Short mmCIF file of C-alpha atoms in Angstrom, two decimals:
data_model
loop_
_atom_site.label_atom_id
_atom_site.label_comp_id
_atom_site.label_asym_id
_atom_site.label_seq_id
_atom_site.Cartn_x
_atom_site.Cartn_y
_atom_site.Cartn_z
CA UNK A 1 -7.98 -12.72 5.55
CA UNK A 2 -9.18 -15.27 7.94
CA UNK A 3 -11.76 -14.23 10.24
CA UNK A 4 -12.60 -11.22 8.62
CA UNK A 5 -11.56 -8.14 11.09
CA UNK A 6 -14.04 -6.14 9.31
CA UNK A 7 -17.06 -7.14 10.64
CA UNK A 8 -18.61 -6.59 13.98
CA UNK A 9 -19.41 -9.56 16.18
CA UNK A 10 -23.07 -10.25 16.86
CA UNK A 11 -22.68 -7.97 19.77
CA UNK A 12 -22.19 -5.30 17.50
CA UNK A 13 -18.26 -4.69 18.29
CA UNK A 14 -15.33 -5.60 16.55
CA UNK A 15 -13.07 -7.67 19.02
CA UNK A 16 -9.63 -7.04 19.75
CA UNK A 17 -9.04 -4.25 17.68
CA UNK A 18 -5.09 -3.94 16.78
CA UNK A 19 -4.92 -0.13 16.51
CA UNK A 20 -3.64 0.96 13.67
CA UNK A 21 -1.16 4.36 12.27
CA UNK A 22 -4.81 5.60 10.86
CA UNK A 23 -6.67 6.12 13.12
CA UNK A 24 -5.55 9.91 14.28
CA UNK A 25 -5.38 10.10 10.41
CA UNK A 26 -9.36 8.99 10.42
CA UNK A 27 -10.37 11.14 13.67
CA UNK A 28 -8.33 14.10 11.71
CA UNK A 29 -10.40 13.72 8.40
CA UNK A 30 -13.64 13.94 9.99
CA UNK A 31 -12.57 16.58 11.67
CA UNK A 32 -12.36 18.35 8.57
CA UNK A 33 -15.04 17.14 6.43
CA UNK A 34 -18.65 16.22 5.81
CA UNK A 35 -17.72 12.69 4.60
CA UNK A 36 -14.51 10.32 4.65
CA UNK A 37 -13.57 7.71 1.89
CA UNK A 38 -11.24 4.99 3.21
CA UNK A 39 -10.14 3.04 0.46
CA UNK A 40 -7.98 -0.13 0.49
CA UNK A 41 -7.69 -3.52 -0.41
CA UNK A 42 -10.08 -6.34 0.53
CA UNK A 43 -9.19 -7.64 4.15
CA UNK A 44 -6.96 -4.55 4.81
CA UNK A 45 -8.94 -3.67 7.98
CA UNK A 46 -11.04 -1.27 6.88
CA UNK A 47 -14.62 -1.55 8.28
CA UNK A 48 -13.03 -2.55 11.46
CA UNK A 49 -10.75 1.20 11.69
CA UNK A 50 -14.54 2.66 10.78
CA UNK A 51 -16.11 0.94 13.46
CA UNK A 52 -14.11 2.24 16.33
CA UNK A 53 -15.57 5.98 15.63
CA UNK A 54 -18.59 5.13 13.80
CA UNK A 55 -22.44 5.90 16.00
CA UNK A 56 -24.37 3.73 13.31
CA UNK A 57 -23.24 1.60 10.05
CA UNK A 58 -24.61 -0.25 7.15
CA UNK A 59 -23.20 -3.15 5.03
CA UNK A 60 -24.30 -2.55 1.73
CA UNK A 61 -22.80 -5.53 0.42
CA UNK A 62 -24.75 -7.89 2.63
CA UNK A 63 -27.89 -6.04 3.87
CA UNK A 64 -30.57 -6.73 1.01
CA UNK A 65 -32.99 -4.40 2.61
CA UNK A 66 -30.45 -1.76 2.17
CA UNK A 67 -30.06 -2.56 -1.08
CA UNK A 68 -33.73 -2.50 -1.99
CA UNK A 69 -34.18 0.72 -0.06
CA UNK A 70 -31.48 2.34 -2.21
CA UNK A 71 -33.68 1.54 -5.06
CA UNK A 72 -36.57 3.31 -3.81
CA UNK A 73 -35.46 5.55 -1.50
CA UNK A 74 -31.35 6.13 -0.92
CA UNK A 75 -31.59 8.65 1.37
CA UNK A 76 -33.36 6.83 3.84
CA UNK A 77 -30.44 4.92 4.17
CA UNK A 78 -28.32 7.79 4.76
CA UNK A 79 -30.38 8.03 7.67
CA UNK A 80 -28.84 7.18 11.35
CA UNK A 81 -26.44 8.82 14.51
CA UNK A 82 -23.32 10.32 12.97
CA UNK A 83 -20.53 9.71 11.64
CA UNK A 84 -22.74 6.32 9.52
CA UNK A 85 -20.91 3.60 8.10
CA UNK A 86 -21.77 2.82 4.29
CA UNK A 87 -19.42 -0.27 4.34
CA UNK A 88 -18.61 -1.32 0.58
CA UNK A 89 -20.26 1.59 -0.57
CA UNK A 90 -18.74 0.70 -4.36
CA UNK A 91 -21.23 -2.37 -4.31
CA UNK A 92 -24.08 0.61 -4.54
CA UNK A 93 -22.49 3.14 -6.54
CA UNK A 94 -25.42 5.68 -6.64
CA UNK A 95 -24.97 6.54 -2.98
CA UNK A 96 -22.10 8.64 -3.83
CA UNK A 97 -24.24 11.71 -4.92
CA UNK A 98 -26.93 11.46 -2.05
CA UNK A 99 -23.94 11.30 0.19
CA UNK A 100 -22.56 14.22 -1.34
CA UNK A 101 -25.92 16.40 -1.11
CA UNK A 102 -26.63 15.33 2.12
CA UNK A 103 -22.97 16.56 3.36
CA UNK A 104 -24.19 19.73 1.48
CA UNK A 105 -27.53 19.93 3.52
CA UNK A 106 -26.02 19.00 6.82
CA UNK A 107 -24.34 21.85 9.19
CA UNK A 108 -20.69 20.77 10.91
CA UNK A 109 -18.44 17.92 9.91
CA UNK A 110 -17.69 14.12 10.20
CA UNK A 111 -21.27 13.02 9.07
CA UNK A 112 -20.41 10.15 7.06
CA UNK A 113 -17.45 7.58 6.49
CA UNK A 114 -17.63 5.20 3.38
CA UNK A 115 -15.29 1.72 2.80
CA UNK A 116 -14.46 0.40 -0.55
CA UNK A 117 -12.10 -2.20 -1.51
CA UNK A 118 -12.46 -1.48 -5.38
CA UNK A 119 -12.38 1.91 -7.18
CA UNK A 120 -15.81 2.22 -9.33
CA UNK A 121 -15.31 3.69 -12.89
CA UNK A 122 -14.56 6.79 -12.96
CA UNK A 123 -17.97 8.09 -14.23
CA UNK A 124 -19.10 6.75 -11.24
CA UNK A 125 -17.74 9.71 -9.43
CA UNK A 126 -17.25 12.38 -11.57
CA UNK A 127 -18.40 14.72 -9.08
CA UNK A 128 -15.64 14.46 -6.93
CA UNK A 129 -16.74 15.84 -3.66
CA UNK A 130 -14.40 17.94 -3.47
CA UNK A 131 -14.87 20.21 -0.11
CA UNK A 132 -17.31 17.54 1.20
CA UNK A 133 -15.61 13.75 0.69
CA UNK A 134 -11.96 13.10 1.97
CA UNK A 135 -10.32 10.05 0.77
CA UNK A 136 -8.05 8.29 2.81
CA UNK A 137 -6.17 5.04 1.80
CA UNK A 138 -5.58 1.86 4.18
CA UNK A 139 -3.38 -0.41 3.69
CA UNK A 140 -1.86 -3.60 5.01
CA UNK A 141 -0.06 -3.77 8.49
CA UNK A 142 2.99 -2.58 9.39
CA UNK A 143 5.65 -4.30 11.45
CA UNK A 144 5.04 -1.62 14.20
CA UNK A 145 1.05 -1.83 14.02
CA UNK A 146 2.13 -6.10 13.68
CA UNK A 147 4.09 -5.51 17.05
CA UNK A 148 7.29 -6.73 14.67
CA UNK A 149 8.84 -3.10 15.03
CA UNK A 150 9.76 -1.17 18.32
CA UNK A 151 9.16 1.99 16.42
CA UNK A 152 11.85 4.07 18.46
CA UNK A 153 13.37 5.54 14.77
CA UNK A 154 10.21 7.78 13.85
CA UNK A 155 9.75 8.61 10.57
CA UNK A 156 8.40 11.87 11.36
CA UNK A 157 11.67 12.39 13.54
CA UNK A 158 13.80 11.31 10.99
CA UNK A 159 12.32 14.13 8.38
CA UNK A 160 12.95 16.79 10.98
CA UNK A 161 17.14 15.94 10.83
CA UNK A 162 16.74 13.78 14.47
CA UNK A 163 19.80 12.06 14.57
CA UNK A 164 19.37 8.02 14.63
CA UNK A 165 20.62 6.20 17.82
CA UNK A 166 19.04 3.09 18.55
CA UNK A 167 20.01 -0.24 20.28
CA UNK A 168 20.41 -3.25 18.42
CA UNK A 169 17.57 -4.90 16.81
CA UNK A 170 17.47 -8.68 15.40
CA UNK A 171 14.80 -9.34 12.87
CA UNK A 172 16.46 -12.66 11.80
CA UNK A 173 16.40 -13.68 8.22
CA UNK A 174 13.94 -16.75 9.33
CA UNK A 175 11.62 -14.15 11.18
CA UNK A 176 11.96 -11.95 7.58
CA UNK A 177 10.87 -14.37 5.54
CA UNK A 178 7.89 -15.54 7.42
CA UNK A 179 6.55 -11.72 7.98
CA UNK A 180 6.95 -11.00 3.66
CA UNK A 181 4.87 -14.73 3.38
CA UNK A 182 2.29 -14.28 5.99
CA UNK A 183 1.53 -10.31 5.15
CA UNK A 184 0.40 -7.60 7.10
CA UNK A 185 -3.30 -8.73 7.00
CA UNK A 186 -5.32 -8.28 10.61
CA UNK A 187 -6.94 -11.39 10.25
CA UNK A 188 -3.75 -12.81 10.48
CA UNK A 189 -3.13 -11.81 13.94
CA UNK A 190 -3.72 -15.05 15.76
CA UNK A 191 -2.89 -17.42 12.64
CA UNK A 192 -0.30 -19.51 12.61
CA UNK A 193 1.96 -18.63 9.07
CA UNK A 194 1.32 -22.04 7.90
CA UNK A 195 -2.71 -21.16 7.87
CA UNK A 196 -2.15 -17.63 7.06
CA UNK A 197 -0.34 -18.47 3.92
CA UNK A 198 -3.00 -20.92 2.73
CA UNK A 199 -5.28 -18.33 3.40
CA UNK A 200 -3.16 -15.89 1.41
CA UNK A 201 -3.06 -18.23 -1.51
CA UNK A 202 -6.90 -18.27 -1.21
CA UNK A 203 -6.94 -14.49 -1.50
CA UNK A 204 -5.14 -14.78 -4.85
CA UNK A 205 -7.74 -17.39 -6.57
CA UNK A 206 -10.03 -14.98 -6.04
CA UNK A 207 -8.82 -12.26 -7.69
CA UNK A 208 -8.08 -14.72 -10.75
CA UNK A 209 -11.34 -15.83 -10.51
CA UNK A 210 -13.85 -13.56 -9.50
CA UNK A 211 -12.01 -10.30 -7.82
CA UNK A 212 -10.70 -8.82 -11.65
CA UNK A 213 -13.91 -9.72 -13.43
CA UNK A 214 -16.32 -7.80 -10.22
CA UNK A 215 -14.69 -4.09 -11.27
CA UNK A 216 -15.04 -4.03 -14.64
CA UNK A 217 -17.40 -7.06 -16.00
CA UNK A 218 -14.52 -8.33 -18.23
CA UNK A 219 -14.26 -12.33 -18.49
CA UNK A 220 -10.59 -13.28 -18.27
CA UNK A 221 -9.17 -16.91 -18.30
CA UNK A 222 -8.08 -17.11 -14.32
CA UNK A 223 -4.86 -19.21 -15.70
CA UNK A 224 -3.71 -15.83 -17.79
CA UNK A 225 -4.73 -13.30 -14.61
CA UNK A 226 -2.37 -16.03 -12.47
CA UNK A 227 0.59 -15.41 -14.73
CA UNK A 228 -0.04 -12.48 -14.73
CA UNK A 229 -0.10 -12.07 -10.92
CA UNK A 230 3.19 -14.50 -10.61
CA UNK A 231 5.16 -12.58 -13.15
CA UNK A 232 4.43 -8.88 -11.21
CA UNK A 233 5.78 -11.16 -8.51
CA UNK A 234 8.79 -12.17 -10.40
CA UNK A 235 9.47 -8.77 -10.69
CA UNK A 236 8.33 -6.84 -7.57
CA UNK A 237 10.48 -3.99 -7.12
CA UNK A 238 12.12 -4.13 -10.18
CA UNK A 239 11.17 -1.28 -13.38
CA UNK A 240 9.64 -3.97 -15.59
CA UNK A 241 7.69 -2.72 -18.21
CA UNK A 242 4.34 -3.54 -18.97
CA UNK A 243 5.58 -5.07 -22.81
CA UNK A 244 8.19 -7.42 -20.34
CA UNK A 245 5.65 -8.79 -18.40
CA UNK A 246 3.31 -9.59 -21.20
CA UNK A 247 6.06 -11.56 -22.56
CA UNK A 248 7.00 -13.13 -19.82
CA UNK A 249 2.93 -14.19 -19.34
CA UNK A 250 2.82 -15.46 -22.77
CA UNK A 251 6.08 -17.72 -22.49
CA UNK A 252 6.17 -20.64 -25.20
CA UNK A 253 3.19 -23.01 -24.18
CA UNK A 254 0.52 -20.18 -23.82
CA UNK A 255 -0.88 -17.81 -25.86
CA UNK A 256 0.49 -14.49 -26.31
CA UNK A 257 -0.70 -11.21 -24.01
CA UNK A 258 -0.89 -8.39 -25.83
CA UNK A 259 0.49 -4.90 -24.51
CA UNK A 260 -3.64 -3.56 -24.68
CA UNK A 261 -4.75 -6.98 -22.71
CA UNK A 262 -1.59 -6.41 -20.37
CA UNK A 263 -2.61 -2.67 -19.44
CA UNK A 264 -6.33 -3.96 -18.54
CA UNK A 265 -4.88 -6.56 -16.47
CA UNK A 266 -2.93 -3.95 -14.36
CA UNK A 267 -5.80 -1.29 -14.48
CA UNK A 268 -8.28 -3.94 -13.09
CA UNK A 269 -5.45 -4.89 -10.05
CA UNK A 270 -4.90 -1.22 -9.53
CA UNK A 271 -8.58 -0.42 -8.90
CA UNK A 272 -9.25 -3.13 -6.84
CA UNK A 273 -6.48 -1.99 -4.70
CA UNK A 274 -3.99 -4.68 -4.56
CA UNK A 275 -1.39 -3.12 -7.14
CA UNK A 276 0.58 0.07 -5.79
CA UNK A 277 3.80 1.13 -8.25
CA UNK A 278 5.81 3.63 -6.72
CA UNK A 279 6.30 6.73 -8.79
CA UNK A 280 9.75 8.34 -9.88
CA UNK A 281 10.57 11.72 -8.41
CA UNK A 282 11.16 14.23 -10.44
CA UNK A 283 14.00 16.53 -8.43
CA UNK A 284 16.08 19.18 -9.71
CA UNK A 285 19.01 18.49 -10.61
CA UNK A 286 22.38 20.32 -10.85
CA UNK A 287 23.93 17.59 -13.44
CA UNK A 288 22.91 17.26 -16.81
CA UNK A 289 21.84 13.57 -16.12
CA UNK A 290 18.40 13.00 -17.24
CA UNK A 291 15.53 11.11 -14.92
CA UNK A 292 13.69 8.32 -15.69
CA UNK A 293 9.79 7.52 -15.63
CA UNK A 294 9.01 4.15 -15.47
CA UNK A 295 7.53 3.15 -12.07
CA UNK A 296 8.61 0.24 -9.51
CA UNK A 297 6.37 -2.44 -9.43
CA UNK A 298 4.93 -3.15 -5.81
CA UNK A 299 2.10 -5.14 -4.80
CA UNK A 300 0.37 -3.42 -1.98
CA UNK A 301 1.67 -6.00 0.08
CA UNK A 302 4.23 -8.44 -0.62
CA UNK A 303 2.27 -11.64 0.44
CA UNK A 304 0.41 -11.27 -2.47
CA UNK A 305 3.70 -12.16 -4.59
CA UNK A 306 4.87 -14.89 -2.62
CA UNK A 307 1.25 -16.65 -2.66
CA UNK A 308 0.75 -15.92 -6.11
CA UNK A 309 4.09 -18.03 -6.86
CA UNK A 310 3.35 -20.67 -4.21
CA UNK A 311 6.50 -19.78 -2.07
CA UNK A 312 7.17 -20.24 1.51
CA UNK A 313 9.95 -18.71 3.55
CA UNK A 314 12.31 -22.09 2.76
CA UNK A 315 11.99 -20.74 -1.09
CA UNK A 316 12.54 -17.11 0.03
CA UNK A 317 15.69 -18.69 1.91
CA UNK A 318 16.93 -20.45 -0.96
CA UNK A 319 16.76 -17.12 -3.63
CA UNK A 320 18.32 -14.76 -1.60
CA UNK A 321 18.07 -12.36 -4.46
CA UNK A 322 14.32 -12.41 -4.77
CA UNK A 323 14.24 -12.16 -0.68
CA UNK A 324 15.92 -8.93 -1.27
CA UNK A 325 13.26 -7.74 -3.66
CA UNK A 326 10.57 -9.02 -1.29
CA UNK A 327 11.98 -7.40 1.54
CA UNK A 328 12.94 -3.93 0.20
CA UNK A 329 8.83 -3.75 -1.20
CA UNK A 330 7.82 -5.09 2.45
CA UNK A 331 9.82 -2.00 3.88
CA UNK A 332 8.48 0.20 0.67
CA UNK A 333 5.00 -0.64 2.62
CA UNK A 334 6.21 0.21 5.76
CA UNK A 335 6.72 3.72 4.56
CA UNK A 336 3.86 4.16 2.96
CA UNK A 337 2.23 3.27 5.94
CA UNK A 338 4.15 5.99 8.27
CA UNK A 339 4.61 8.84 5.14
CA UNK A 340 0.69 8.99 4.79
CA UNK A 341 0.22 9.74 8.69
CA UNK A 342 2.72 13.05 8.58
CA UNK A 343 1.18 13.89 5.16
CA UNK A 344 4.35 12.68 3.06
CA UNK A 345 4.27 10.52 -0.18
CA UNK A 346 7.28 7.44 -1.31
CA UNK A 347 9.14 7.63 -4.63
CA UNK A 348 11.78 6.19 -6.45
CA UNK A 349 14.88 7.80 -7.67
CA UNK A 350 16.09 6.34 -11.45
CA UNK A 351 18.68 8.52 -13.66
CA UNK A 352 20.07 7.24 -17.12
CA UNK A 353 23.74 7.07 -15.52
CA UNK A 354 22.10 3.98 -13.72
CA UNK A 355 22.03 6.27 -10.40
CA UNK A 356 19.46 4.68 -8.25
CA UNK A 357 17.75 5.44 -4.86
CA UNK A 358 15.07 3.06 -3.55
CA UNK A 359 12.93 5.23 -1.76
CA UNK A 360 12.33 8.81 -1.47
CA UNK A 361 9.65 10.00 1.53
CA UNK A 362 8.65 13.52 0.12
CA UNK A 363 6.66 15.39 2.97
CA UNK A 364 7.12 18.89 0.64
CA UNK A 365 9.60 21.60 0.42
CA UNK A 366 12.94 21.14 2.81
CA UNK A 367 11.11 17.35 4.32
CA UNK A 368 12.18 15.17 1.95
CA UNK A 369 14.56 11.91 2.97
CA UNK A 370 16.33 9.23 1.01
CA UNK A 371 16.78 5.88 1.76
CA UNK A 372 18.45 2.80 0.58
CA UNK A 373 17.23 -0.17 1.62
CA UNK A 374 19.17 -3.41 1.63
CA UNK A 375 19.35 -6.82 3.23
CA UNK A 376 21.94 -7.82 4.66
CA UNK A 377 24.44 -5.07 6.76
CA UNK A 378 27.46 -5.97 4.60
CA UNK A 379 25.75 -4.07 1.89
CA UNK A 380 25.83 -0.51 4.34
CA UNK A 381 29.20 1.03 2.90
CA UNK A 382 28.01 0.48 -1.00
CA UNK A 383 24.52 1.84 -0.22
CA UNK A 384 25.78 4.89 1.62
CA UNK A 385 28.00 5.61 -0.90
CA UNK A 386 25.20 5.50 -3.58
CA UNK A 387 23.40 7.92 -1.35
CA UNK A 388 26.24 10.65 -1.13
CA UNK A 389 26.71 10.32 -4.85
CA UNK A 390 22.63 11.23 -5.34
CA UNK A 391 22.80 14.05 -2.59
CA UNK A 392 25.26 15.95 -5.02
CA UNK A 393 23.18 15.37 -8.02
CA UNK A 394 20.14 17.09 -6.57
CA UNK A 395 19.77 21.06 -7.04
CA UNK A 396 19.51 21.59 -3.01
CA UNK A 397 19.00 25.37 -3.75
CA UNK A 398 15.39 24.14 -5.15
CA UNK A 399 14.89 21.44 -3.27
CA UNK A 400 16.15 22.06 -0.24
CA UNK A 401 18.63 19.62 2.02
CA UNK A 402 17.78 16.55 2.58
CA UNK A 403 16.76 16.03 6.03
CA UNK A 404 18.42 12.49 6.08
CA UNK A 405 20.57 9.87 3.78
CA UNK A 406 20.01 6.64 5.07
CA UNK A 407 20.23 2.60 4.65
CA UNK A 408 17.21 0.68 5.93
CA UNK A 409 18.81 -2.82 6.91
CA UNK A 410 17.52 -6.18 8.22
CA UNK A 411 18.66 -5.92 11.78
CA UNK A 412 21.14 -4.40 13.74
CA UNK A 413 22.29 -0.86 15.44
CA UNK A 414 20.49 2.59 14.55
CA UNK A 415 23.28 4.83 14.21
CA UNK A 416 24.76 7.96 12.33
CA UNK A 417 27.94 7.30 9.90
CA UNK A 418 31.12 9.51 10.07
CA UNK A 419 29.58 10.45 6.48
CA UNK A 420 26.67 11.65 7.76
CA UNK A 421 24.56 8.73 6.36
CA UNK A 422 22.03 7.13 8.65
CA UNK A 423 21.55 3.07 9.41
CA UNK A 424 18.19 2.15 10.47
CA UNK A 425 17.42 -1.40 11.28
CA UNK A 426 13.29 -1.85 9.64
CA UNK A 427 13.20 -3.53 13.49
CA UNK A 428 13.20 -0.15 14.65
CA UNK A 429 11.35 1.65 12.00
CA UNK A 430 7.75 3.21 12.93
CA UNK A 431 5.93 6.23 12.25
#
């Protein structure tokens, strides 16, 4: 958003590069195959992370002789030093099969990275590439890749059992506010959050307008996909179904949204990339309580709500409830950001006893860490007890320990409880 990061200068460099948690991840997957996929949302950063290890590149989307070559004769443009650049490579769907012959044909790895910021049908690419095509997902910034986050609590520490001691941090709830409205967007970087938030609001028009419609050919009314956008807003981080939010579209002076219409809505965000729900996990258990499935609704970064509803950080200020919503999915991000580098994923715990956990960073048998994540540090004791009370549900025999319990809070000291359960100021968080 902005001055798009994503594009080289007319020198032919992208200038002053932000590095980002991804980019050992990047160097790593071409390391170990023919071809990467980095897939993310527009804006995210993504042809810009390519750049800094690509020898040659080619934006499909823009380059009309590319486009008529790939008519006559794709592999031609296939053609150039490695790793090559196919930037949007969605926009020329066909590609995807010489790419995957040409990984085939070619000794030694790292040939080839392709960008897309919308997933094509999945007919598109049936073959899979499996073998020869990594995929590799980018997302917004992080407050440590932001510079909002001293990162001295790892993640990767913290799923070893490193016990957390860290000086004070102080995010204040002003500071909060503007980082959920503003985003983590690179073209943000040197914007001030007044422009960055028109620019944000910008970013949601067109995905009411033109975005939705581009990955599947569907017409849609922009007013409906704008309800539909504020009311996932509403309810970011909440387990709203897909029937609640269709009702809460329709409302009494429009027409009602079916649960069918509502699904394509949500399909169509979730393959362009800007919808990410966070999945339940699905933990032995020693109690007879039973689990719940229904996912927690994130945007894939919590700007998207705030512009989609027109707020500020004064309207953040003045619904301190919603801030907390907005705040735990801005620190939902966060992990997602630093669980993909160390090869873990983030769920949600949910059991019918009402049991909840916010997050749960899985890295695989005996890594797995639980956090509660609330704002506000009078909040600590409640949340830690919540925490102790899910630790004994879980079958640890199958699942192995947890490596830490812990509350993610706004701001202050990084410390271990008496109880054993961690505090981790989200200053402090990185990867």
């Amino acid at each position: 958003m902005g001055s798009n990061p994503d594009r080289p200068s007319a020198r032919g460099k992208i200038e002053h590069y932000t590095p980002r948690v991804a980019d050992q991840e990047l160097k790593q997957c071409l390391a170990a195959a023919g071809a990467v996929l980095i897939e993310g949302p527009r804006t995210c950063g993504k042809t810009a992370t390519a750049h800094q290890v690509a020898a040659s590149e080619v934006f499909l989307d823009v380059d009309r002789s590319a486009q008529d070559m790939i008519a006559v004769h794709p592999d031609l443009v296939l053609e150039g030093p490695s790793p090559r650049l196919l930037d949007e490579w969605q926009t020329a769907p066909v590609i995807w099969n010489h790419v995957r012959r040409a990984v085939d044909s070619r000794p030694g790895k790292g040939h080839f990275i392709l960008t897309g910021s919308a997933v094509p049908p999945d007919d598109i690419t049936r073959h899979t590439g499996a073998g020869r095509i990594v995929r590799m997902r980018l997302r917004p910034m992080s407050l440590f890749e932001l510079g909002s986050s001293t990162g001295t609590v790892s993640l990767r520490s913290v799923l070893q059992g490193v016990p957390v001691q860290n000086p004070s941090t102080d995010l204040s709830v002003n500071e909060l506010a503007k980082l959920i409205c503003v985003g983590g967007w690179p073209g943000h970087l040197d914007s001030s959050p007044e422009a960055a938030m028109r620019v944000n609001r910008g970013y949601v028009d067109d995905i009411c307008r033109a975005d939705l419609q581009r990955v599947d050919g569907v017409r849609r009314d922009p007013g409906s996909v704008h309800r539909f956008l504020q009311s996932l807003g509403r309810n970011i981080a909440t387990y709203a179904s897909l029937a609640t939010i269709a009702r809460d579209v329709s409302g009494p002076d429009h027409k009602s949204m079916t649960g069918h219409t509502a699904r394509s809505y949500l399909t169509g965000l979730e393959r362009l990339l800007v919808v990410e729900d966070q999945p339940p996990w699905a933990p032995h258990l020693r109690s007879r309580s039973r689990l719940h499935v229904s996912p927690k609704r994130h945007f894939v970064d919590p700007s998207i709500a705030a512009a989609a509803l027109g707020a500020g950080p004064e309207h953040l200020l003045d619904d301190f409830p919603w801030f907390g919503f907005l705040f735990e999915s801005m620190v939902v991000r966060d992990l997602r950001v630093h669980a993909q580098a160390i090869g873990a994923r983030v769920y949600h715990y949910r059991d019918n006893t009402g049991l909840e956990v916010d997050a749960i960073v899985d890295a695989g048998p005996g890594r797995w860490a639980a956090f509660e994540i609330k704002l506000g540090v009078s909040r600590i004791d409640d949340a830690a007890r919540s925490l102790l009370k899910f630790a004994n549900r879980i079958d640890t025999s199958r699942c192995g320990e947890p490596a830490t319990l812990g509350v993610i809070v706004d701001r202050g000291f990084g410390y271990v409880r008496p109880d054993g359960v961690s505090v981790i100021p989200l200053g402090a968080l990185g990867p």
